[in-house]
Amino acid sequence: MPATITIASGATWEEVAADRQRHRDISLASFKPSLLNLPASSIPADATAIPRSILTAQDVEITEKNVEDLVLMLASGRWSAKTVVQAFMRRAALAQQLTNCVTELLPEQALKRAAELDDHLAATRKPIGPLHGVPISVKEHIGMKGLDLNAGFVGWVGRVAEEDAHILQILWAAGAVFYVRTTQPQTLMHLETSNNLYGTTVNPYNTTLTAGGSSGGEGAIITLRGSILGIGGGSIRSPAANNGVFGFKPTALRLPVGGWSATMTGADHIVPTIGPLSTSLEGVLLFVRTILHARPWLKEPSLVPIPWKDEVQLGEEGKGIKLRIGVIWDDEVVRPHPPVVAALSQVVEKLRGSNEVEVMDWQCYKHDLAWDIIAKLYFCDGGAEEKAAIDASGEPLRPLSKWILEENPHVQEHTISTLWQAHRERDAYRASYAAVWNERGVDVILCPVGPGVAPKLDTSRYWGYTAQWNLLNYPAVVFPTGIKVGRDTPGVGTEDLDAHEYPADYKPMSSADAYNYGLWKEHGVKGYAGAPVSLQLVGRMYEDEKLLRALDILLDAAGLAKTC
Amino acid sequence: MPATITIASGATWEEVAADRQRHRDISLASFKPSLLNLPASSIPADATAIPRSILTAQDVEITEKNVEDLVLMLASGRWSAKTVVQAFMRRAALAQQLTNCVTELLPEQALKRAAELDDHLAATRKPIGPLHGVPISVKEHIGMKGLDLNAGFVGWVGRVAEEDAHILQILWAAGAVFYVRTTQPQTLMHLETSNNLYGTTVNPYNTTLTAGGSSGGEGAIITLRGSILGIGGGSIRSPAANNGVFGFKPTALRLPVGGWSATMTGADHIVPTIGPLSTSLEGVLLFVRTILHARPWLKEPSLVPIPWKDEVQLGEEGKGIKLRIGVIWDDEVVRPHPPVVAALSQVVEKLRGSNEVEVMDWQCYKHDLAWDIIAKLYFCDGGAEEKAAIDASGEPLRPLSKWILEENPHVQEHTISTLWQAHRERDAYRASYAAVWNERGVDVILCPVGPGVAPKLDTSRYWGYTAQWNLLNYPAVVFPTGIKVGRDTPGVGTEDLDAHEYPADYKPMSSADAYNYGLWKEHGVKGYAGAPVSLQLVGRMYEDEKLLRALDILLDAAGLAKTC
């Protein structure tokens, strides 16, 4: 393998990026026989049907299993780990051509690992662990021993992980096969995925839209079933929602984060999280259970030692055992686009007809204040580390880096005194929200994931619907409703959007709302055609198990699928 | 009641202090009939026998019960809450005369509360909760509605708590009676207890020594049984050890801290704790169980929702179920004074003779580095808030305030960048210590609580033996060994100290060790005569239940009492 070209070795940022892309293309090259040699211009806006039309029947069969079924095929030896991972590598390579979601395939190490697992099963007749042979895709910011760990900065190319990230070690011990790394945005602080190394990751359902971020590569590859279980970090919910897959952001300090790469390490004002994206709710559950079963807190002492709980208590104590769901229609800052309101209405209507759940409206408690508080805590050094990482190569700021770092009025260089003040505001807000929740006694909150479906590229500016729960450190899970924008396109939902259109005399509630309203007026149903509509379910801090159980109940009650 | 005299009302700091003392004395005045009118000069160095010689037989009987027995007498109605709290108020008033540990008695509210509880029991024949009628003493920095909340600063006198601290609300609901507030040091950052409002709290066993701190008032009042269960905060272990009582510092974020008063709120780099001091291990357990049973995390969202666990796993997995104890003889920075080494030897010898435990030496992992790291995180603003609070009144710095703020080379005003660096060092150290613990597989660590027994006033400069576990956020509990310094004094232990004397050619390991060595050479057995020798048991983060269970086993195995 040729040496990595880096800024330190005297290259320009463009040369470094070109080398990274070359490296990626070489890793994909051996999968050429099965790849359609598609020129970008011939890819239809909705690319989701393409892989199935190209792959062999067996590859399709394998890659269209969900995790819970795939593990059975692998553990029984009906499919070898090698056969399975080869199918996923072929489909991942296709996903890359369609959405630009891959930074490198790992055929050598994946095939070696698969052989090891196949040998183990042959010798012992037992799977090595609960994830025996399951291929898992990994966002590039999670360290893999011996591989580049650049955090999306051109200037950081050449940094190599000394060991696998903690979470990978656990998944490895459970039998996982790592075979592909996926894209991340510059700064990791976009709700989209674009950087100067690989360009922009687009949405498989409509390639004029973003795949979301910062785990957009995971979102896109999972939609296209180049993976059925992947590791993301940060929002997790934005890419899951934009791509219509399941995504779970756990309570911080439950799942390990040791060994990832980003700026601002040591900034624990808002603790970041890693979590799974999957084609199925069961995939999410298996991931989380497997990790907690390994007691990661013994190695990573910042974690809270709460084992996975199978039993959860639903309903307000003494008020029966129905799942109680509070519904946020809008956050009183930005009204979601009509498809989101329509999908939420349809789901809530079904829930109201169910005997298993109780539904009530949830009036937001100062969500505008929440954004002020968290935005002040995101870049406590005034963005100095971000800027240094960017300036290290001379690469330009991507539009959304510019937006979050330079056009965000909340960015300030804190002193210790202003930092403590910001902590106090955060803690007071959390206590107030807890008091509100105590009073209302719901189990979970059902709400939008963002102010619309997958946005047009470089327009994802409003973070409120996800950042709100980051500030509160509430776990949140995203699920697809099965509804897609554009009634007239075959195969999409039938909800009548018109009933949820903005009123003719709509007056925006805020400047962010005016921007969002303008996007809808500009692009409308045609502009967002094909985009899946997803929703978010939110639980109280550390009630991750209850949240996932609640989603299971909700999906049943609303007649929605647990897979996609 | 006359208005509080404050700096804001134009008074000098001396006038404010005099008014606070007047307020305290008025609160004690109604207990005069039972008080010995002792001039300070006539108090023997060991004051512990005095209360028993003055109080009525019934008062002695009541105040010499431990919590676990007192609750039975109260719940059965054999003693009324009123009778009980009156006895404790009389003994608390004595404790104040002997050690200067009280900031105010609360006879009015205590008697009102007791009457309410007595009425409840008469009407329902049931105790109101698990602490029905139990008098609990409260360190002054914990907010009580309508009472002064000055955090030990003259300039803060006049700040009044708007509501009871969260922990008091829970204890109240469980049936507690609050009747006395106890002293705190200026800045709360001394291992002693002295401020310019009330002067210095001294040790009941030897009034030339400190009661420790920052909860020295609690330590002293509990030793004298002016209380049998109190709430401290901060070290907790220093005052418990110096006074020979039980004291438990829980893992941070398990017990509520909402509503206490101190500088540097919002500084969550090292999270402070509140915990119990008691005359019995059962008192500690009842306190912790009662609070966790109330699910405090629902109201205070920074807390971790781990309920009290009755079942704990002892011994390294797969290696049997014996309690495994690692022993730290010294931390390789400061060698403890001979009485501590002697007591530790005696206890370890007994443990080695027990079938219930396994004992092994624990080699310290860079405890000197630990102090560097934590000391850098204690005053991240360079001490600015402390200094502002002191300067607000013009009060002088107490000697140990000067020591920790001005003579401590680790105090620095951080930038965000140096703060993050300090966080990274903290987290790396925690991870390294966890790795060491994983490898060695003990359940708990047995170690000194400090570099000696209760120090001479204003000499408590070495924090390593307790701060170590604060940095790691490990829970720790202190227990008396029954040994007291000075073989020739009646009633003290029989251990031969000579065998543990410093070698004639002793070379100090560090400047802190030289200072500590000098203290012993200067004061020796005579200087510390009567001081109890206590030890510390330390558990892993969040293993609070296991730690307390381990102490129970250890005390049995070593033939030590569970009460004092």
Coordinates of N, CA, C and O in Angstrom, one line a residue, chain A residues 376-476:
Chain A
K376 N -24.9 27.7 23.0 CA -23.8 28.4 23.8 C -22.8 27.4 24.3 O -21.6 27.8 24.7
L377 N -23.2 26.1 24.4 CA -22.3 25.1 25.0 C -21.6 24.2 23.9 O -20.8 23.4 24.3
Y378 N -21.9 24.4 22.7 CA -21.4 23.6 21.7 C -19.9 23.9 21.3 O -19.1 23.0 21.1
F379 N -19.6 25.2 21.3 CA -18.2 25.6 20.9 C -17.7 26.5 22.0 O -17.6 27.7 21.7
C380 N -17.4 26.0 23.1 CA -17.0 26.9 24.3 C -15.7 27.6 24.1 O -15.5 28.6 24.8
D381 N -14.9 27.2 23.1 CA -13.7 27.9 22.8 C -13.9 28.9 21.7 O -12.9 29.3 21.1
G382 N -15.1 29.2 21.4 CA -15.4 30.1 20.3 C -15.1 29.5 18.9 O -15.0 30.2 17.9
G383 N -15.0 28.1 18.9 CA -14.8 27.5 17.6 C -13.3 27.4 17.3 O -12.9 27.0 16.2
A384 N -12.4 27.7 18.3 CA -11.0 27.7 18.0 C -10.4 26.4 17.5 O -9.6 26.3 16.5
E385 N -10.8 25.3 18.1 CA -10.3 24.0 17.7 C -10.8 23.6 16.3 O -10.0 23.1 15.5
E386 N -12.0 23.9 16.1 CA -12.6 23.6 14.7 C -11.8 24.4 13.7 O -11.4 23.9 12.6
K387 N -11.6 25.7 14.0 CA -10.9 26.5 13.0 C -9.5 26.1 12.8 O -9.0 26.1 11.6
A388 N -8.8 25.7 13.9 CA -7.4 25.2 13.7 C -7.4 24.0 12.9 O -6.5 23.8 12.1
A389 N -8.3 23.1 13.1 CA -8.3 21.8 12.3 C -8.6 22.1 10.9 O -8.0 21.4 10.0
I390 N -9.4 23.1 10.6 CA -9.6 23.4 9.2 C -8.4 24.2 8.6 O -8.0 23.8 7.5
D391 N -7.9 25.1 9.3 CA -6.8 25.9 8.8 C -5.5 25.1 8.6 O -4.7 25.5 7.9
A392 N -5.5 23.9 9.3 CA -4.3 23.1 9.2 C -4.0 22.7 7.8 O -2.8 22.4 7.4
S393 N -5.0 22.7 6.9 CA -4.8 22.3 5.6 C -5.1 23.4 4.6 O -4.8 23.2 3.4
G394 N -5.7 24.4 5.0 CA -6.2 25.5 4.1 C -7.4 25.1 3.3 O -7.9 25.8 2.4
E395 N -8.1 24.0 3.7 CA -9.3 23.6 3.1 C -10.4 24.7 3.4 O -10.3 25.3 4.4
P396 N -11.3 24.9 2.4 CA -12.4 25.9 2.7 C -13.4 25.4 3.7 O -13.6 24.2 3.9
L397 N -14.1 26.3 4.3 CA -15.2 25.9 5.2 C -16.4 25.5 4.3 O -16.7 26.1 3.3
R398 N -17.0 24.3 4.6 CA -18.2 23.9 3.9 C -19.3 24.9 4.3 O -19.3 25.4 5.4
P399 N -20.4 25.0 3.5 CA -21.4 26.0 3.9 C -22.0 25.8 5.3 O -22.2 26.8 6.0
L400 N -22.2 24.6 5.7 CA -22.8 24.4 7.0 C -21.8 24.6 8.1 O -22.2 24.8 9.3
S401 N -20.5 24.4 7.8 CA -19.5 24.7 8.9 C -19.6 26.2 9.1 O -19.5 26.7 10.2
K402 N -19.6 27.0 8.0 CA -19.7 28.4 8.1 C -21.0 28.8 8.9 O -20.9 29.7 9.7
W403 N -22.0 28.2 8.6 CA -23.3 28.5 9.3 C -23.2 28.3 10.8 O -23.5 29.1 11.6
I404 N -22.7 27.1 11.2 CA -22.7 26.8 12.6 C -21.6 27.5 13.4 O -21.8 27.8 14.5
L405 N -20.5 27.8 12.7 CA -19.4 28.4 13.4 C -19.4 29.9 13.3 O -19.1 30.6 14.2
E406 N -19.8 30.4 12.1 CA -19.6 31.9 11.9 C -20.9 32.7 11.9 O -20.9 33.8 12.2
E407 N -22.0 32.0 11.5 CA -23.3 32.7 11.4 C -24.2 32.4 12.6 O -25.3 32.9 12.7
N408 N -23.7 31.6 13.5 CA -24.4 31.2 14.7 C -24.1 32.2 15.8 O -23.0 32.2 16.3
P409 N -25.1 33.0 16.2 CA -24.8 34.1 17.2 C -24.4 33.6 18.6 O -24.0 34.3 19.4
H410 N -24.7 32.3 18.8 CA -24.4 31.8 20.2 C -23.0 31.4 20.4 O -22.6 31.0 21.5
V411 N -22.2 31.3 19.3 CA -20.8 30.9 19.5 C -20.0 32.0 20.2 O -20.1 33.1 19.8
Q412 N -19.4 31.6 21.3 CA -18.6 32.6 22.0 C -17.4 31.9 22.7 O -17.6 30.7 23.0
E413 N -16.4 32.6 22.9 CA -15.2 32.0 23.6 C -15.5 32.3 25.1 O -15.6 33.4 25.5
H414 N -15.8 31.2 25.8 CA -16.1 31.3 27.2 C -14.9 31.6 28.1 O -13.8 31.2 27.8
T415 N -15.2 32.3 29.2 CA -14.3 32.3 30.3 C -14.8 31.3 31.3 O -15.9 30.8 31.1
I416 N -14.1 30.9 32.3 CA -14.6 30.0 33.3 C -15.9 30.5 33.9 O -16.8 29.7 34.1
S417 N -15.9 31.8 34.1 CA -17.1 32.3 34.8 C -18.3 32.2 33.9 O -19.4 31.8 34.3
T418 N -18.2 32.5 32.6 CA -19.4 32.4 31.7 C -19.7 31.0 31.4 O -20.9 30.6 31.2
L419 N -18.7 30.1 31.5 CA -19.0 28.7 31.3 C -19.8 28.2 32.5 O -20.8 27.4 32.3
W420 N -19.4 28.5 33.7 CA -20.2 28.1 34.9 C -21.6 28.6 34.8 O -22.6 27.9 35.1
Q421 N -21.7 29.8 34.3 CA -23.1 30.4 34.2 C -23.9 29.6 33.2 O -25.1 29.3 33.4
A422 N -23.3 29.2 32.1 CA -24.0 28.4 31.1 C -24.3 27.0 31.6 O -25.4 26.5 31.3
H423 N -23.4 26.5 32.4 CA -23.8 25.2 33.1 C -25.0 25.3 34.0 O -25.9 24.5 34.1
R424 N -25.0 26.4 34.7 CA -26.1 26.7 35.7 C -27.4 26.8 34.9 O -28.5 26.2 35.3
E425 N -27.4 27.5 33.7 CA -28.6 27.6 32.9 C -29.0 26.2 32.4 O -30.2 25.9 32.4
R426 N -28.1 25.5 32.0 CA -28.4 24.1 31.5 C -29.0 23.3 32.6 O -30.1 22.7 32.4
D427 N -28.4 23.3 33.8 CA -28.9 22.5 34.9 C -30.3 22.9 35.3 O -31.2 22.1 35.6
A428 N -30.5 24.3 35.3 CA -31.8 24.8 35.7 C -32.9 24.4 34.7 O -34.0 24.0 35.1
Y429 N -32.5 24.5 33.4 CA -33.5 24.1 32.4 C -33.8 22.6 32.5 O -35.0 22.2 32.4
R430 N -32.8 21.8 32.8 CA -33.1 20.3 32.9 C -34.0 20.1 34.1 O -34.9 19.2 34.0
A431 N -33.8 20.8 35.2 CA -34.6 20.6 36.4 C -36.0 21.0 36.1 O -37.0 20.4 36.5
S432 N -36.2 22.2 35.4 CA -37.5 22.6 35.1 C -38.3 21.6 34.2 O -39.4 21.4 34.4
Y433 N -37.5 21.1 33.2 CA -38.2 20.1 32.3 C -38.6 18.9 33.1 O -39.6 18.3 32.8
A434 N -37.7 18.5 34.0 CA -38.1 17.3 34.8 C -39.3 17.6 35.6 O -40.2 16.7 35.8
A435 N -39.4 18.8 36.2 CA -40.6 19.1 37.0 C -41.9 19.0 36.1 O -42.9 18.5 36.5
V436 N -41.8 19.6 34.9 CA -42.9 19.5 34.0 C -43.3 18.1 33.7 O -44.5 17.7 33.7
W437 N -42.3 17.2 33.5 CA -42.6 15.8 33.1 C -43.2 15.1 34.4 O -44.1 14.3 34.2
N438 N -42.6 15.4 35.5 CA -43.2 14.8 36.8 C -44.7 15.1 36.9 O -45.5 14.3 37.3
E439 N -45.0 16.4 36.6 CA -46.4 16.8 36.7 C -47.3 16.1 35.7 O -48.4 15.8 36.0
R440 N -46.8 16.0 34.5 CA -47.7 15.4 33.4 C -47.7 13.9 33.4 O -48.6 13.3 32.9
G441 N -46.7 13.3 33.9 CA -46.7 11.9 34.0 C -46.9 11.1 32.7 O -47.6 10.1 32.7
V442 N -46.2 11.4 31.6 CA -46.3 10.6 30.5 C -45.1 9.6 30.5 O -44.2 9.8 31.3
D443 N -45.1 8.6 29.6 CA -44.0 7.7 29.5 C -43.0 8.2 28.5 O -41.8 8.2 28.7
V444 N -43.5 8.7 27.3 CA -42.7 9.1 26.2 C -43.3 10.3 25.5 O -44.5 10.6 25.7
I445 N -42.5 11.0 24.7 CA -43.0 12.1 23.9 C -42.8 11.7 22.4 O -41.8 11.2 22.0
L446 N -43.9 11.9 21.6 CA -43.8 11.7 20.2 C -43.8 13.0 19.5 O -44.6 13.9 19.8
C447 N -42.8 13.2 18.6 CA -42.6 14.5 18.0 C -41.9 14.4 16.7 O -41.4 13.3 16.3
P448 N -41.9 15.5 15.9 CA -41.1 15.5 14.7 C -39.6 15.3 15.0 O -39.1 15.5 16.1
V449 N -38.9 14.9 13.9 CA -37.4 14.8 14.1 C -36.7 16.0 13.6 O -35.5 16.2 13.9
G450 N -37.4 16.8 12.9 CA -36.8 18.0 12.3 C -37.9 18.9 11.7 O -39.1 18.5 11.8
P451 N -37.6 20.0 11.2 CA -38.6 20.9 10.7 C -39.1 20.5 9.3 O -39.8 21.3 8.6
G452 N -38.8 19.3 8.8 CA -39.3 18.9 7.5 C -38.7 17.5 7.3 O -38.1 16.9 8.2
V453 N -38.9 17.0 6.1 CA -38.2 15.7 5.7 C -36.8 16.1 5.3 O -36.3 17.2 5.6
A454 N -36.1 15.1 4.6 CA -34.7 15.4 4.2 C -34.6 16.7 3.5 O -35.3 16.9 2.5
P455 N -33.8 17.6 4.0 CA -33.7 19.0 3.4 C -32.9 19.0 2.0 O -32.1 18.0 1.7
K456 N -33.1 20.0 1.3 CA -32.2 20.3 0.1 C -30.8 20.5 0.7 O -30.6 20.9 1.8
L457 N -29.8 20.2 -0.2 CA -28.4 20.3 0.3 C -28.1 21.7 0.8 O -28.5 22.7 0.3
D458 N -27.4 21.6 2.0 CA -26.9 22.8 2.6 C -28.0 23.8 3.2 O -27.7 24.9 3.4
T459 N -29.1 23.2 3.4 CA -30.2 24.1 4.0 C -30.6 23.6 5.4 O -31.5 24.1 6.0
S460 N -29.9 22.6 6.0 CA -30.3 22.1 7.3 C -29.8 23.0 8.4 O -28.8 22.7 9.0
R461 N -30.5 24.0 8.7 CA -30.1 25.0 9.7 C -30.8 24.9 11.0 O -30.3 25.5 12.0
Y462 N -31.9 24.3 11.1 CA -32.6 24.3 12.3 C -32.5 23.0 13.1 O -32.9 22.0 12.6
W463 N -31.8 23.1 14.3 CA -31.5 21.9 15.0 C -32.5 21.5 16.1 O -32.3 20.5 16.8
G464 N -33.4 22.5 16.4 CA -34.2 22.4 17.6 C -34.9 21.1 17.9 O -34.9 20.6 19.1
Y465 N -35.4 20.4 16.9 CA -36.1 19.2 17.2 C -35.3 18.0 17.7 O -35.8 17.1 18.3
T466 N -34.0 18.1 17.4 CA -33.1 17.0 18.0 C -32.2 17.6 19.1 O -32.1 17.0 20.1
A467 N -31.7 18.8 18.9 CA -30.8 19.4 20.0 C -31.5 19.5 21.3 O -30.9 19.4 22.4
Q468 N -32.8 19.7 21.2 CA -33.6 19.8 22.5 C -33.4 18.7 23.4 O -33.2 18.8 24.6
W469 N -33.3 17.5 22.8 CA -33.2 16.3 23.7 C -31.7 16.0 24.0 O -31.4 15.3 25.0
N470 N -30.8 16.6 23.2 CA -29.4 16.5 23.5 C -29.2 17.3 24.8 O -28.5 16.9 25.7
L471 N -29.7 18.5 24.8 CA -29.6 19.4 26.0 C -30.1 18.7 27.2 O -29.5 18.7 28.3
L472 N -31.3 18.0 27.1 CA -31.9 17.4 28.3 C -31.2 16.0 28.5 O -31.5 15.4 29.5
N473 N -30.4 15.5 27.6 CA -29.9 14.2 27.6 C -30.9 13.1 27.7 O -30.9 12.2 28.5
Y474 N -32.0 13.3 27.0 CA -33.1 12.3 26.9 C -32.8 11.3 25.7 O -32.4 11.8 24.6
P475 N -32.9 10.1 25.9 CA -32.8 9.1 24.8 C -33.9 9.4 23.8 O -35.0 9.8 24.1
A476 N -33.6 9.1 22.5 CA -34.6 9.3 21.5 C -34.4 8.3 20.3 O -33.3 8.0 20.0

